[in-house]
Coordinates of C-alpha atoms in Angstrom, one line a residue:
M1 CA -28.7 13.0 19.1
V2 CA -28.2 9.3 18.9
A3 CA -26.3 8.6 15.9
P4 CA -28.7 6.7 13.1
M5 CA -28.4 3.0 13.5
L6 CA -25.4 1.4 11.9
R7 CA -26.7 -0.9 9.2
C8 CA -24.4 -2.3 6.3
F9 CA -26.3 -1.1 3.2
S10 CA -23.9 -1.8 0.4
R11 CA -26.2 -4.6 -0.9
C12 CA -29.3 -2.4 -0.6
W13 CA -28.4 0.8 -2.4
W14 CA -26.3 -1.1 -5.2
S15 CA -28.4 -4.1 -6.1
G16 CA -31.4 -2.1 -6.8
T17 CA -33.8 -2.8 -4.2
P18 CA -37.2 -1.7 -4.6
G19 CA -37.3 0.3 -1.3
L20 CA -34.2 2.1 -2.5
S21 CA -34.7 5.8 -1.5
G22 CA -35.2 8.3 -4.1
V23 CA -32.4 10.5 -2.8
W24 CA -29.6 7.6 -3.0
A25 CA -31.0 6.8 -6.7
L26 CA -30.6 10.3 -7.6
G27 CA -27.7 10.7 -6.1
L28 CA -25.9 7.3 -7.4
R29 CA -27.1 8.4 -10.8
K30 CA -25.9 12.1 -11.2
A31 CA -23.0 12.3 -8.5
H32 CA -20.5 12.3 -11.4
S33 CA -20.1 13.6 -14.5
G34 CA -19.7 10.0 -15.9
A35 CA -22.6 7.5 -16.8
Q36 CA -22.3 6.4 -13.1
G37 CA -22.1 7.9 -9.9
L38 CA -18.8 8.4 -8.2
L39 CA -19.9 6.1 -5.2
A40 CA -21.5 3.4 -7.5
A41 CA -18.6 3.4 -9.7
Q42 CA -16.1 2.5 -7.0
K43 CA -18.7 0.2 -5.2
A44 CA -18.8 -1.5 -8.8
R45 CA -14.8 -1.9 -8.3
G46 CA -15.3 -3.3 -4.8
L47 CA -13.4 -0.4 -3.7
F48 CA -15.9 0.8 -1.1
K49 CA -17.4 -1.6 1.5
D50 CA -19.7 0.2 4.1
F51 CA -21.1 3.8 4.4
F52 CA -22.1 5.4 7.6
P53 CA -24.9 6.9 8.4
E54 CA -27.3 5.0 6.0
R55 CA -29.7 7.9 6.5
G56 CA -31.8 9.7 8.8
T57 CA -29.5 12.9 8.2
K58 CA -30.3 16.4 6.5
L59 CA -27.9 15.6 3.9
E60 CA -27.0 12.3 2.6
L61 CA -23.6 11.3 1.1
P62 CA -24.8 11.0 -2.4
Q63 CA -25.6 14.7 -2.6
L64 CA -22.0 15.7 -1.7
F65 CA -20.9 14.4 -4.9
D66 CA -24.2 15.8 -7.0
R67 CA -22.7 17.8 -9.7
S68 CA -26.0 19.0 -10.8
A69 CA -27.1 20.0 -7.6
A70 CA -27.4 23.8 -6.7
G71 CA -24.5 25.0 -4.9
Y72 CA -22.4 22.1 -5.8
S73 CA -18.8 22.4 -4.7
P74 CA -15.9 19.8 -4.6
Q75 CA -15.7 17.8 -1.3
T76 CA -12.7 17.0 1.1
I77 CA -11.8 13.7 2.0
Y78 CA -9.4 12.4 4.4
C79 CA -7.7 9.1 5.7
G80 CA -5.5 8.3 8.3
F81 CA -2.1 6.6 8.4
D82 CA -0.4 5.7 11.8
P83 CA 3.5 5.9 11.5
T84 CA 3.9 2.4 13.8
G85 CA 6.6 1.8 11.1
D86 CA 8.9 3.7 8.8
S87 CA 7.1 2.7 5.5
L88 CA 3.7 2.1 3.9
H89 CA 2.7 -1.3 3.1
V90 CA 0.4 -3.0 0.2
G91 CA -2.5 -3.0 3.0
H92 CA -2.5 0.8 2.8
L93 CA -3.0 0.8 -1.0
L94 CA -6.7 0.5 -1.2
A95 CA -7.2 3.2 1.1
L96 CA -4.8 5.6 -1.2
L97 CA -6.4 4.3 -4.2
S98 CA -9.7 5.3 -3.0
L99 CA -8.2 8.4 -2.1
F100 CA -7.0 8.9 -5.6
H101 CA -10.4 8.1 -7.1
F102 CA -12.0 11.1 -5.2
Q103 CA -8.9 13.6 -6.3
R104 CA -9.3 12.5 -10.0
A105 CA -13.2 13.0 -9.9
G106 CA -12.3 16.8 -8.8
H107 CA -12.5 16.5 -4.9
N108 CA -9.9 17.4 -2.5
V109 CA -8.1 14.6 -0.6
I110 CA -6.2 14.7 2.7
A111 CA -3.6 11.7 3.8
L112 CA -3.3 12.1 7.9
V113 CA -0.3 10.7 9.2
G114 CA -0.7 10.1 12.9
G115 CA 2.2 11.3 14.3
A116 CA 0.5 11.8 17.9
T117 CA -2.1 9.2 17.6
A118 CA 0.7 6.3 16.9
R119 CA 1.8 6.8 20.3
L120 CA -1.3 5.7 21.9
G121 CA -1.9 2.7 19.2
D122 CA -5.1 1.6 17.6
P123 CA -6.7 -1.3 19.1
S124 CA -8.8 -1.6 16.1
G125 CA -8.3 -5.3 14.6
R126 CA -5.9 -6.3 17.3
T127 CA -6.0 -8.9 20.1
K128 CA -3.1 -7.2 22.0
E129 CA -1.7 -4.3 22.6
R130 CA 0.8 -2.6 20.1
E131 CA 4.6 -2.2 21.3
A132 CA 4.9 1.5 23.0
L133 CA 6.9 3.6 20.7
D134 CA 8.8 6.7 21.8
A135 CA 8.4 10.1 20.6
E136 CA 11.9 10.1 18.6
R137 CA 10.9 7.0 16.7
V138 CA 7.4 8.0 16.0
G139 CA 8.9 11.5 14.5
A140 CA 11.2 9.5 12.4
N141 CA 8.6 7.5 11.1
A142 CA 6.2 9.7 10.4
R143 CA 8.8 11.8 8.4
A144 CA 9.2 8.7 6.2
L145 CA 5.5 8.3 5.9
R146 CA 4.9 11.6 4.8
L147 CA 7.9 11.4 2.2
G148 CA 6.1 8.0 0.9
L149 CA 2.8 9.3 0.7
E150 CA 4.2 12.7 -1.3
A151 CA 6.4 10.1 -3.8
L152 CA 3.3 8.2 -4.5
A153 CA 0.7 11.3 -4.9
A154 CA 3.7 12.5 -7.4
N155 CA 3.9 9.2 -9.4
H156 CA -0.1 9.5 -9.6
Q157 CA -0.1 12.9 -10.8
Q158 CA 2.7 12.5 -13.5
L159 CA 1.6 9.0 -14.8
F160 CA -1.9 8.4 -14.6
T161 CA -3.3 11.9 -15.5
D162 CA -6.4 11.1 -17.6
G163 CA -7.1 14.7 -18.8
R164 CA -9.7 16.0 -16.3
T165 CA -9.1 18.7 -13.7
W166 CA -8.2 16.7 -10.5
G167 CA -8.6 18.1 -6.9
S168 CA -5.6 18.4 -4.5
F169 CA -3.7 15.7 -2.7
T170 CA -2.6 17.3 0.9
V171 CA -0.5 15.6 3.6
L172 CA -0.9 16.6 7.3
D173 CA 0.3 15.3 10.5
N174 CA -2.0 15.6 13.6
S175 CA 0.9 16.1 16.2
A176 CA 0.6 19.8 14.4
W177 CA -2.3 20.3 16.6
Y178 CA -1.9 18.1 19.4
Q179 CA 1.3 19.8 20.3
K180 CA -0.6 22.6 21.1
Q181 CA -3.0 21.2 23.6
H182 CA -2.8 20.5 27.4
L183 CA -4.2 17.4 28.9
V184 CA -6.5 19.0 31.3
D185 CA -7.8 21.6 28.8
F186 CA -8.2 19.2 26.2
L187 CA -10.4 16.5 28.5
A188 CA -12.3 19.5 29.8
A189 CA -13.4 20.7 26.1
V190 CA -13.5 17.4 24.8
G191 CA -13.9 14.7 26.9
G192 CA -17.7 15.9 28.1
H193 CA -19.0 15.1 24.8
F194 CA -18.4 11.2 24.7
R195 CA -20.5 9.2 26.8
M196 CA -18.7 5.9 28.5
G197 CA -21.4 3.2 27.5
T198 CA -21.1 4.1 23.8
L199 CA -17.2 4.1 23.9
L200 CA -17.4 0.6 25.6
S201 CA -20.0 -0.6 23.3
R202 CA -17.7 -0.4 20.2
L203 CA -16.5 -3.9 18.9
S204 CA -12.8 -3.1 18.8
V205 CA -13.4 -2.3 22.7
Q206 CA -15.4 -5.1 23.5
T207 CA -13.2 -7.6 21.9
R208 CA -10.2 -6.3 23.9
L209 CA -11.9 -6.0 27.1
Q210 CA -12.9 -9.9 26.9
S211 CA -9.1 -10.9 25.8
P212 CA -6.8 -12.0 28.6
E213 CA -4.5 -9.0 28.0
G214 CA -7.3 -6.7 28.4
M215 CA -6.9 -3.1 27.4
S216 CA -5.2 0.1 28.3
L217 CA -6.5 3.6 28.9
A218 CA -4.3 4.8 26.3
E219 CA -5.8 2.3 23.9
F220 CA -9.2 3.2 25.1
F221 CA -8.6 7.1 24.6
Y222 CA -7.4 6.5 20.7
Q223 CA -11.3 6.6 19.5
V224 CA -11.4 9.9 20.9
L225 CA -8.2 11.5 19.2
Q226 CA -9.6 9.9 16.1
A227 CA -12.9 11.6 16.5
Y228 CA -11.0 15.0 17.3
D229 CA -9.0 14.6 14.1
F230 CA -12.2 14.5 12.1
Y231 CA -13.8 17.5 13.9
Y232 CA -10.4 19.5 13.5
L233 CA -10.4 18.5 9.7
F234 CA -14.0 19.2 9.4
Q235 CA -13.5 22.8 10.9
R236 CA -10.3 23.7 9.4
Y237 CA -10.8 22.3 5.8
G238 CA -14.3 21.5 5.4
C239 CA -13.8 17.6 5.4
R240 CA -17.0 15.8 5.3
V241 CA -15.9 12.5 4.5
Q242 CA -13.6 10.1 6.2
L243 CA -12.2 6.9 4.7
G244 CA -10.6 3.8 6.5
G245 CA -10.3 0.1 6.5
S246 CA -13.6 -1.6 7.3
D247 CA -11.8 -1.9 10.8
Q248 CA -12.0 1.6 11.5
L249 CA -15.9 1.5 11.1
G250 CA -16.4 2.2 15.0
N251 CA -13.8 5.3 15.2
I252 CA -15.4 6.9 12.0
V253 CA -19.0 6.4 13.8
S254 CA -17.1 8.1 17.3
G255 CA -16.1 10.7 15.0
Y256 CA -19.8 11.7 13.4
E257 CA -20.9 11.6 16.8
F258 CA -18.8 14.1 18.1
I259 CA -18.8 16.5 15.0
H260 CA -23.2 16.0 15.2
K261 CA -22.9 17.1 18.7
L262 CA -20.7 20.2 18.4
T263 CA -22.0 21.7 15.4
G264 CA -25.2 19.8 14.3
E265 CA -23.7 19.2 10.8
D266 CA -23.7 15.9 9.4
V267 CA -20.6 14.0 8.3
F268 CA -20.0 10.3 6.6
G269 CA -17.7 7.3 6.8
I270 CA -16.5 5.0 4.2
T271 CA -14.8 1.6 4.3
V272 CA -12.7 -0.3 2.1
P273 CA -12.2 -3.7 2.5
L274 CA -9.1 -5.4 4.3
I275 CA -6.7 -7.4 2.1
T276 CA -5.6 -10.7 3.1
N277 CA -3.4 -13.4 2.1
T278 CA -4.5 -16.8 1.2
T279 CA -4.9 -18.2 4.7
G280 CA -7.0 -15.1 5.4
A281 CA -4.4 -13.0 7.7
K282 CA -4.6 -9.3 7.2
L283 CA -1.4 -7.9 5.3
G284 CA 0.5 -5.9 7.3
K285 CA 3.6 -5.0 9.7
S286 CA 2.1 -6.7 12.7
A287 CA 1.0 -9.8 11.1
G288 CA 4.7 -10.1 10.0
N289 CA 3.6 -10.6 6.2
A290 CA 3.9 -6.8 4.9
V291 CA 4.8 -6.0 1.2
W292 CA 6.2 -2.8 2.0
L293 CA 6.1 0.3 -0.5
N294 CA 9.7 1.8 0.6
R295 CA 12.4 0.4 -1.9
D296 CA 14.8 -0.2 0.8
K297 CA 12.3 -2.9 2.7
T298 CA 10.6 -4.3 -0.4
S299 CA 12.2 -3.7 -4.1
P300 CA 10.3 -3.3 -6.8
F301 CA 11.0 -6.7 -8.4
E302 CA 9.6 -8.2 -5.1
L303 CA 6.5 -5.9 -5.2
Y304 CA 6.2 -6.6 -8.8
Q305 CA 6.8 -10.3 -8.2
F306 CA 4.2 -10.3 -5.3
F307 CA 1.3 -9.5 -7.9
V308 CA 2.7 -11.6 -10.8
R309 CA 2.2 -14.6 -8.2
L310 CA -1.3 -13.8 -7.5
Q311 CA -3.6 -16.8 -7.8
D312 CA -5.9 -16.6 -10.7
N313 CA -9.2 -16.5 -8.7
S314 CA -8.3 -13.4 -6.9
V315 CA -6.5 -11.2 -10.1
E316 CA -9.8 -9.8 -11.6
R317 CA -10.7 -8.4 -8.3
Y318 CA -7.2 -7.1 -7.6
L319 CA -7.2 -5.4 -11.1
K320 CA -10.5 -3.4 -10.1
L321 CA -9.1 -2.6 -6.7
F322 CA -5.3 -1.6 -7.4
T323 CA -5.7 -0.2 -10.5
F324 CA -7.2 2.6 -12.6
L325 CA -8.1 0.4 -15.6
P326 CA -11.7 1.0 -16.8
L327 CA -13.7 -2.0 -16.1
P328 CA -14.4 -2.8 -19.6
E329 CA -10.7 -3.1 -20.1
I330 CA -10.5 -5.4 -17.0
D331 CA -13.1 -7.7 -18.8
H332 CA -11.0 -7.6 -22.0
I333 CA -7.7 -8.5 -20.1
M334 CA -9.7 -11.5 -18.2
Q335 CA -11.0 -12.8 -21.3
L336 CA -7.7 -13.0 -22.6
H337 CA -6.3 -14.5 -19.5
V338 CA -8.9 -17.1 -19.6
K339 CA -7.7 -18.2 -23.2
E340 CA -4.0 -18.6 -22.0
P341 CA -3.6 -18.6 -18.1
E342 CA -0.4 -20.0 -18.1
K343 CA 0.8 -16.9 -19.5
R344 CA 0.0 -14.9 -16.8
S345 CA -1.1 -12.0 -18.8
A346 CA -3.4 -10.6 -16.1
Q347 CA -1.1 -10.7 -13.2
K348 CA 1.5 -9.3 -15.6
R349 CA -0.6 -6.4 -16.3
L350 CA -1.8 -6.1 -12.6
A351 CA 1.9 -6.0 -11.5
A352 CA 3.0 -3.3 -14.0
E353 CA 0.4 -0.9 -13.1
V354 CA 1.0 -1.1 -9.2
T355 CA 4.9 -1.0 -9.5
K356 CA 4.6 2.0 -11.8
L357 CA 2.2 3.8 -9.3
V358 CA 4.5 3.0 -6.3
H359 CA 8.2 3.4 -7.7
G360 CA 7.5 5.2 -10.9
R361 CA 8.5 4.3 -14.6
E362 CA 12.2 3.6 -13.6
G363 CA 11.1 1.4 -10.5
L364 CA 8.9 -0.9 -13.4
D365 CA 11.7 -0.9 -15.9
S366 CA 13.8 -2.2 -12.8
A367 CA 11.5 -4.8 -11.8
K368 CA 11.1 -6.2 -15.2
R369 CA 15.1 -6.0 -15.6
C370 CA 15.3 -8.1 -12.5
T371 CA 12.5 -10.4 -14.0
Q372 CA 14.4 -11.1 -17.3
A373 CA 17.6 -11.7 -15.2
L374 CA 16.6 -14.0 -12.8
Y375 CA 13.9 -16.2 -14.4
H376 CA 14.8 -16.0 -18.3
S377 CA 18.7 -15.8 -17.6
S378 CA 19.1 -12.8 -19.7
I379 CA 22.4 -11.5 -20.3
D380 CA 21.1 -8.4 -21.6
A381 CA 19.5 -7.6 -18.7
L382 CA 22.2 -8.5 -16.4
E383 CA 24.7 -6.2 -18.1
V384 CA 22.4 -3.2 -17.8
M385 CA 21.8 -3.6 -14.5
S386 CA 23.0 -1.5 -11.5
D387 CA 24.7 -2.4 -8.4
Q388 CA 21.5 -1.5 -6.2
E389 CA 19.6 -3.9 -8.6
L390 CA 21.8 -6.9 -8.0
K391 CA 21.8 -6.5 -4.2
E392 CA 18.0 -6.2 -4.7
L393 CA 17.6 -9.0 -6.4
F394 CA 19.9 -11.3 -4.7
K395 CA 19.6 -10.1 -1.4
E396 CA 21.1 -13.0 0.2
A397 CA 24.2 -12.9 -2.1
S398 CA 27.6 -12.3 -1.0
F399 CA 28.7 -9.0 -2.7
S400 CA 32.7 -8.8 -3.2
E401 CA 35.0 -6.1 -4.9
L402 CA 37.9 -7.8 -6.3
V403 CA 40.8 -6.5 -8.6
L404 CA 41.1 -8.5 -11.9
D405 CA 44.8 -9.3 -12.0
P406 CA 46.3 -10.7 -15.2
G407 CA 45.3 -14.5 -15.8
T408 CA 42.6 -14.8 -13.1
S409 CA 41.1 -17.9 -13.8
V410 CA 37.7 -19.6 -12.8
L411 CA 39.3 -21.2 -9.9
D412 CA 41.1 -18.1 -8.6
T413 CA 37.6 -16.2 -9.0
C414 CA 35.4 -18.8 -6.7
R415 CA 38.2 -18.9 -4.2
K416 CA 38.5 -15.4 -3.7
A417 CA 34.8 -14.9 -3.4
N418 CA 34.7 -17.7 -0.7
A419 CA 32.0 -19.5 -2.9
I420 CA 33.9 -23.0 -2.8
P421 CA 35.6 -24.8 -0.2
D422 CA 39.7 -25.0 -0.8
G423 CA 41.2 -28.2 -2.0
P424 CA 40.1 -30.7 -4.3
R425 CA 36.5 -30.6 -3.3
G426 CA 36.3 -27.0 -4.9
Y427 CA 38.2 -27.9 -7.6
R428 CA 35.2 -30.9 -8.5
M429 CA 32.4 -28.5 -8.0
I430 CA 33.6 -26.6 -11.0
T431 CA 34.4 -29.6 -13.0
E432 CA 31.2 -31.4 -12.2
G433 CA 29.5 -28.3 -13.4
G434 CA 28.1 -27.2 -10.3
V435 CA 29.2 -23.4 -11.0
S436 CA 28.0 -20.8 -13.8
I437 CA 29.0 -17.3 -14.2
N438 CA 26.4 -14.8 -15.8
H439 CA 24.0 -17.9 -16.0
R440 CA 26.6 -20.1 -18.5
Q441 CA 27.9 -23.0 -16.6
V442 CA 31.6 -23.2 -16.4
T443 CA 33.5 -26.7 -16.3
N444 CA 37.0 -25.5 -16.5
P445 CA 38.8 -24.6 -13.5
E446 CA 41.6 -23.1 -15.0
C447 CA 39.9 -20.8 -17.8
V448 CA 41.0 -17.5 -17.6
L449 CA 38.0 -14.9 -17.3
V450 CA 37.2 -13.1 -20.3
V451 CA 35.9 -9.6 -20.2
G452 CA 32.3 -9.6 -22.6
Q453 CA 31.8 -13.0 -21.4
H454 CA 32.9 -13.8 -17.7
I455 CA 32.7 -9.8 -16.9
L456 CA 29.8 -8.0 -18.1
K457 CA 30.0 -4.5 -19.8
N458 CA 29.0 -3.0 -16.0
G459 CA 32.1 -4.7 -14.5
L460 CA 30.0 -7.2 -12.7
S461 CA 29.9 -11.1 -12.5
L462 CA 27.3 -13.0 -11.2
L463 CA 28.7 -16.1 -9.8
K464 CA 26.3 -19.1 -9.1
I465 CA 27.3 -22.1 -6.9
G466 CA 24.7 -25.1 -7.2
K467 CA 21.0 -23.7 -7.7
R468 CA 20.5 -21.4 -4.9
N469 CA 23.9 -19.8 -3.7
F470 CA 24.6 -16.6 -5.5
Y471 CA 27.8 -14.4 -5.5
I472 CA 27.8 -10.9 -6.8
I473 CA 31.8 -9.7 -7.9
K474 CA 32.5 -5.9 -8.7
W475 CA 35.8 -5.8 -10.6
L476 CA 38.1 -3.1 -9.8
Q477 CA 40.6 -1.5 -12.0
L478 CA 39.2 -2.9 -15.2

C-alpha cells in the first residue's frame, strides 16, 4: 500500500479549520484527561511540529490517546539517539522533553541508543558524510549516552513529579538486535519490502546525491535500519509512535511504509522543531556549537548561562519548549519580564528549570554559586565552592598547589603561581592596581597573606591579573 500523501497539517487541525475531520476534533478534545488533548497541549507549546500520516488510516493518531475510547490503553512512543558523540546536547532536549510529556500523561516511552546505526551515519540534514567511527568508540559513546539518558530520566522522576501516575521510561540499544543478524539473511528478509524509487525520493537522499561529495551506500542504507528499528519496537513493545527532529520525517515515513506492508497496521510519526542559534545554524556536535549535557564537557554554570543570555524575543518560546511550567504561569512570568526586562527574570527561570532537569538540584545550586562568584564578586560564594566548581568556572585558569610558608607575601604568591613576570615590571603590576585576590584589589606587594582574607575558608585563593587572567591556588598544610 502506498503511504498516505505527506502533508503538513499542523496549522489545519490546530487552528480550527472548518474542514477539520470529526475524528481529529473529538480526539483533540478528549485525548487526555486535562482540558486539552495531549497532542493539542504540546502543539500549543510549540513542541510538536509535524504529524504523519494525516489521515487515510484505520486508526488515527488522536484516538490512541483518547482515554474515553473503548479498550483504551497506554501507548508506547520512542525516539532514537545516535551515539556519534559521548554526550547528549541541548539539541537533543526537545525530543527528550517530548518523551517526558508523554510519560507524564501515563504513556510508556523508549529512548533508543543507536549503537548499531551510528556506525553508518544518518545523512539527514547533512551536506557531507559523517566521520566514520569504529566499533569500540561507538560502544563507548553508546554507554555514555545511556548513562546520560538514565540520569535525565531520574532527575525528571525525582524533581518534577506532578502527582499523576506516570508511564515507564526505558533505554534500549539497537545493537542488541543487529548483533544477532547476518547480512544476507537480513537483506533477504527485509530488503525486498523497500522500493528503490521511494528510498531515492527522500529529501535527505536527494540533497546528498546532488552534492559534490555524493552519498555512500552505508548512509543510503541508514533509513532502512531506522525503519527496521521502528518495526522491531512495534513487534516487541507495541510501539506505534516514533518521535524525531523535523529532519527525520523521511526516515519515519520509511518505517511507516515498512510496518504497514508487513503487518497491515498503522503507526505514526511526530516531529519536533530543530533548535538553531541566532544565525540559523542547527545546534549540535557537527555544527561545532553544541552545548553539552555532560558536566565534563559543559559545566552546570555554562549551561545555566547559555539560557540566561537568551535574547528577549526567544525566551517565551523556550520557556514553553524546555520546561514543564503551565502556560498560564509562563504568561505571568512574561508579564513580569516585560515590566523589568533588565532583570532577565524570565531567562533566569528558564535557566533554573533546564539546569535542574539536566544536573539536578545540586547542579543548579552550583550554577548559582558560580554566577554569584564570577558576576557579583561574592566572597561567600567563593568560600563554599569546590575545587571542581572553580576549575569549571575558570576553565582557562592555571591551577597551582602551594605550601603556605610563614610570612608569604602577595608578591611571593604571584611569582610562585607564575602570574607576573620577575623583576620590577611584576612589582609595578601590583602597586599599580593590576592584581586582586578573592575579588579584592591588592596594591602592597609586601603584604603578608592573611587566612580568611587572602585565603578562604576552603583553603583556596582566586588570583586575578588584569581583567581576564585568573589563577587558582590551593594552599596545602594550612
